[in-house]
C-alpha positions as MATLAB code, in Angstrom:
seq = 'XXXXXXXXXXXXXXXXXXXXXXXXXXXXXXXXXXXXXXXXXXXXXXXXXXXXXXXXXXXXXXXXXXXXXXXXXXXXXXXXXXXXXXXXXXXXXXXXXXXXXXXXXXXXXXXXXXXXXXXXXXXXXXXXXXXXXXXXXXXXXXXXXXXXXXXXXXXXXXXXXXXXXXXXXXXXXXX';
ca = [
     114.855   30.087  170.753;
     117.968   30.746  168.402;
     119.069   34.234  168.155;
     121.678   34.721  165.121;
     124.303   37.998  165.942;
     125.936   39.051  162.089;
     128.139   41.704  162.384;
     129.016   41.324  158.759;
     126.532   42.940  155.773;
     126.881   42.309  151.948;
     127.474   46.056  151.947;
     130.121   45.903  154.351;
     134.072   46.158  153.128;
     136.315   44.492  154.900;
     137.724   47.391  155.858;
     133.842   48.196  157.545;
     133.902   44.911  159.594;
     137.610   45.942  161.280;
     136.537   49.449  161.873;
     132.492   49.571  162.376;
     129.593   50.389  160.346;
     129.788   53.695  158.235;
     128.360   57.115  159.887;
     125.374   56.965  158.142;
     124.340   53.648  158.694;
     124.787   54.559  162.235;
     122.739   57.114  162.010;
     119.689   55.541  159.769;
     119.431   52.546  162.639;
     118.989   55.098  165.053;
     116.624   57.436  163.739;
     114.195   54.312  163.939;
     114.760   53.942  167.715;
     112.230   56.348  169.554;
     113.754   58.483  172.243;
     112.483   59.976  175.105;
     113.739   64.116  174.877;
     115.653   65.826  177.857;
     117.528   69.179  178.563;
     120.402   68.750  180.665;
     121.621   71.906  182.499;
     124.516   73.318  184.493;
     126.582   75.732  185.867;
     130.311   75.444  186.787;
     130.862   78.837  188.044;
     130.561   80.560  184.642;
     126.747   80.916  184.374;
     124.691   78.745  183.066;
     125.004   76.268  180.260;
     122.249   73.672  178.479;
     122.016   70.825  175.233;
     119.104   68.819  173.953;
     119.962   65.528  174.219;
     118.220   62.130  173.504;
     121.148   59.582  175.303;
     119.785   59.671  179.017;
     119.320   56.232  180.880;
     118.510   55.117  183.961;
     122.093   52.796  185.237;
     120.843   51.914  188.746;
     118.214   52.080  191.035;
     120.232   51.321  194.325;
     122.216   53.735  194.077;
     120.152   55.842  191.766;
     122.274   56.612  188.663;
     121.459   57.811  185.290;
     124.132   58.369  182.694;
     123.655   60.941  179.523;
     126.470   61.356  176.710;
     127.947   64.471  175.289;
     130.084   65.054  172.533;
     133.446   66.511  173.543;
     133.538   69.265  170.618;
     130.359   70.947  171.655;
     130.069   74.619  173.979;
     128.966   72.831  176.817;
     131.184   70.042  177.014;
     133.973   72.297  178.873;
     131.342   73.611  181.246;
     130.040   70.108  181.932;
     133.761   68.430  182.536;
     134.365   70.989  185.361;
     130.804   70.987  186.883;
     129.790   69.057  190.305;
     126.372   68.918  189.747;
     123.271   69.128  186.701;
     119.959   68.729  186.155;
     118.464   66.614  183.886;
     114.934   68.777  182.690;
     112.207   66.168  180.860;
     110.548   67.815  178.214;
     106.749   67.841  177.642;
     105.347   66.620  174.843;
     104.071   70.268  173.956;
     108.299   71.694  174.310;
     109.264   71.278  171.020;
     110.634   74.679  170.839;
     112.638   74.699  173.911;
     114.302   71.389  172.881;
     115.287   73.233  169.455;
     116.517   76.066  171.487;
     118.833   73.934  173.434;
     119.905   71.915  170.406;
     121.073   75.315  168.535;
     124.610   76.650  168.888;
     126.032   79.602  168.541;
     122.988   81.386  170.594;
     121.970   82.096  174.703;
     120.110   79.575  175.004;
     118.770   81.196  178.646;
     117.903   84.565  176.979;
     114.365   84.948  176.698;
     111.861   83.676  176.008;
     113.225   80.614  177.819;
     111.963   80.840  181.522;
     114.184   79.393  184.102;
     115.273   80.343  187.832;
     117.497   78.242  189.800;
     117.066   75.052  192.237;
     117.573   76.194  196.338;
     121.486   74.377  195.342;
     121.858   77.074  192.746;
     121.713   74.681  189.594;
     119.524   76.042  186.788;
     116.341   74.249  186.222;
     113.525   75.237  183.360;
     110.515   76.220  184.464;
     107.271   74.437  182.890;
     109.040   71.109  181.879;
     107.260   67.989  182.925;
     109.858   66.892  185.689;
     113.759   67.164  186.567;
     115.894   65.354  188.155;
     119.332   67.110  190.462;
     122.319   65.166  189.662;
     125.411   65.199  191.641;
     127.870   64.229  188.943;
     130.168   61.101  189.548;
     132.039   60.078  186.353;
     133.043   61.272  183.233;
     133.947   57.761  181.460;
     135.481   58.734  177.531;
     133.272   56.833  174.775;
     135.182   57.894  171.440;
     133.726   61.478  170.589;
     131.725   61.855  173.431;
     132.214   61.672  177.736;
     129.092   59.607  179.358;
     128.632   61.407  182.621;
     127.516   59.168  185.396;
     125.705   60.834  187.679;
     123.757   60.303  191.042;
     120.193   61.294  191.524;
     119.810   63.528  194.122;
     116.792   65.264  194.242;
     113.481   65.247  191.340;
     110.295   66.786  190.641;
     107.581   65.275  188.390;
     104.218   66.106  186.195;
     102.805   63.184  186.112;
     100.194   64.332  183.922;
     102.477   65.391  181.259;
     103.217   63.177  178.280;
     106.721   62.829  176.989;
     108.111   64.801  174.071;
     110.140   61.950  171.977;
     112.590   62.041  169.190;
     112.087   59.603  165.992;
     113.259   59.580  162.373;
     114.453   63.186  162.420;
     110.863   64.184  164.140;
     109.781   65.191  167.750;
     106.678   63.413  168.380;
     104.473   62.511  171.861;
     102.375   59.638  172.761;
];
């Protein structure tokens, strides 16, 4: 099998090929990649903080470590730089409004009508998602506009019957 790797497009300046593709060709390639949707939440001593976000994956299985990206400009990013721990909530196919609630700024996004409580270890977790996952967080490794947190897996809690709510072309969609 031969497998040809171009970095180079006839739309590309030279300038482009030094520097990377443009913003929005970044973004049109991956608004064709499906994503599976999450809600990762904290607390760092300041009550409790939450994003949508669409960049968690599975590093390791021995140890067990997931990593998730966040971009440093954002209202959680401070809370999630100083905290130990999170929770990584998967949302059900049927949690489309929750993930827009956690993808909105400028609002609580733990005022009602969004039901949480917290884990026994005092992280938040929401209530009714179709599993979590505690995280004790390891690393916070800079990627240009964003951290990726490496975290371990600590404790989790699945639905199994729950189908996935996923992210694709500027759509939530589910299996």
């Amino acid at each position: 099998m031969t497998v040809t790797v171009s970095s180079y497009s006839e739309t590309s300046s030279d300038a482009d090929a030094v520097a990377g593709i443009a913003p929005k060709r970044f973004k049109q390639a991956f608004r064709r990649y499906p994503a599976g949707v999450v809600v990762v939440t904290a607390d760092a001593g300041l009550g409790p903080v939450g994003f949508t976000a669409t960049s968690l994956t599975s590093l390791s299985l021995d140890p067990p470590l997931v990593s998730f990206a966040i971009g440093t400009t954002t209202s959680s990013w401070p809370h999630i730089e100083r905290a130990a721990t999170a929770v990584v909530n998967f949302l059900g196919a049927d949690q489309q409004a929750l993930a827009t609630t956690f993808a909105t700024s400028g609002i609580d996004r733990f005022a009602a009508p969004t039901d949480w409580r917290r884990l026994p270890q005092g992280e938040p977790v929401l209530n009714d998602v179709a599993g979590w996952l505690r995280l004790d967080i390891e690393q916070l490794v800079p990627a240009g506009d964003h951290r990726i947190v490496i975290a371990r897996v600590v404790d989790s809690w699945l639905d199994e019957g729950r189908s996935p709510l996923l992210f694709l072309d500027g759509a939530y969609h589910s299996i």
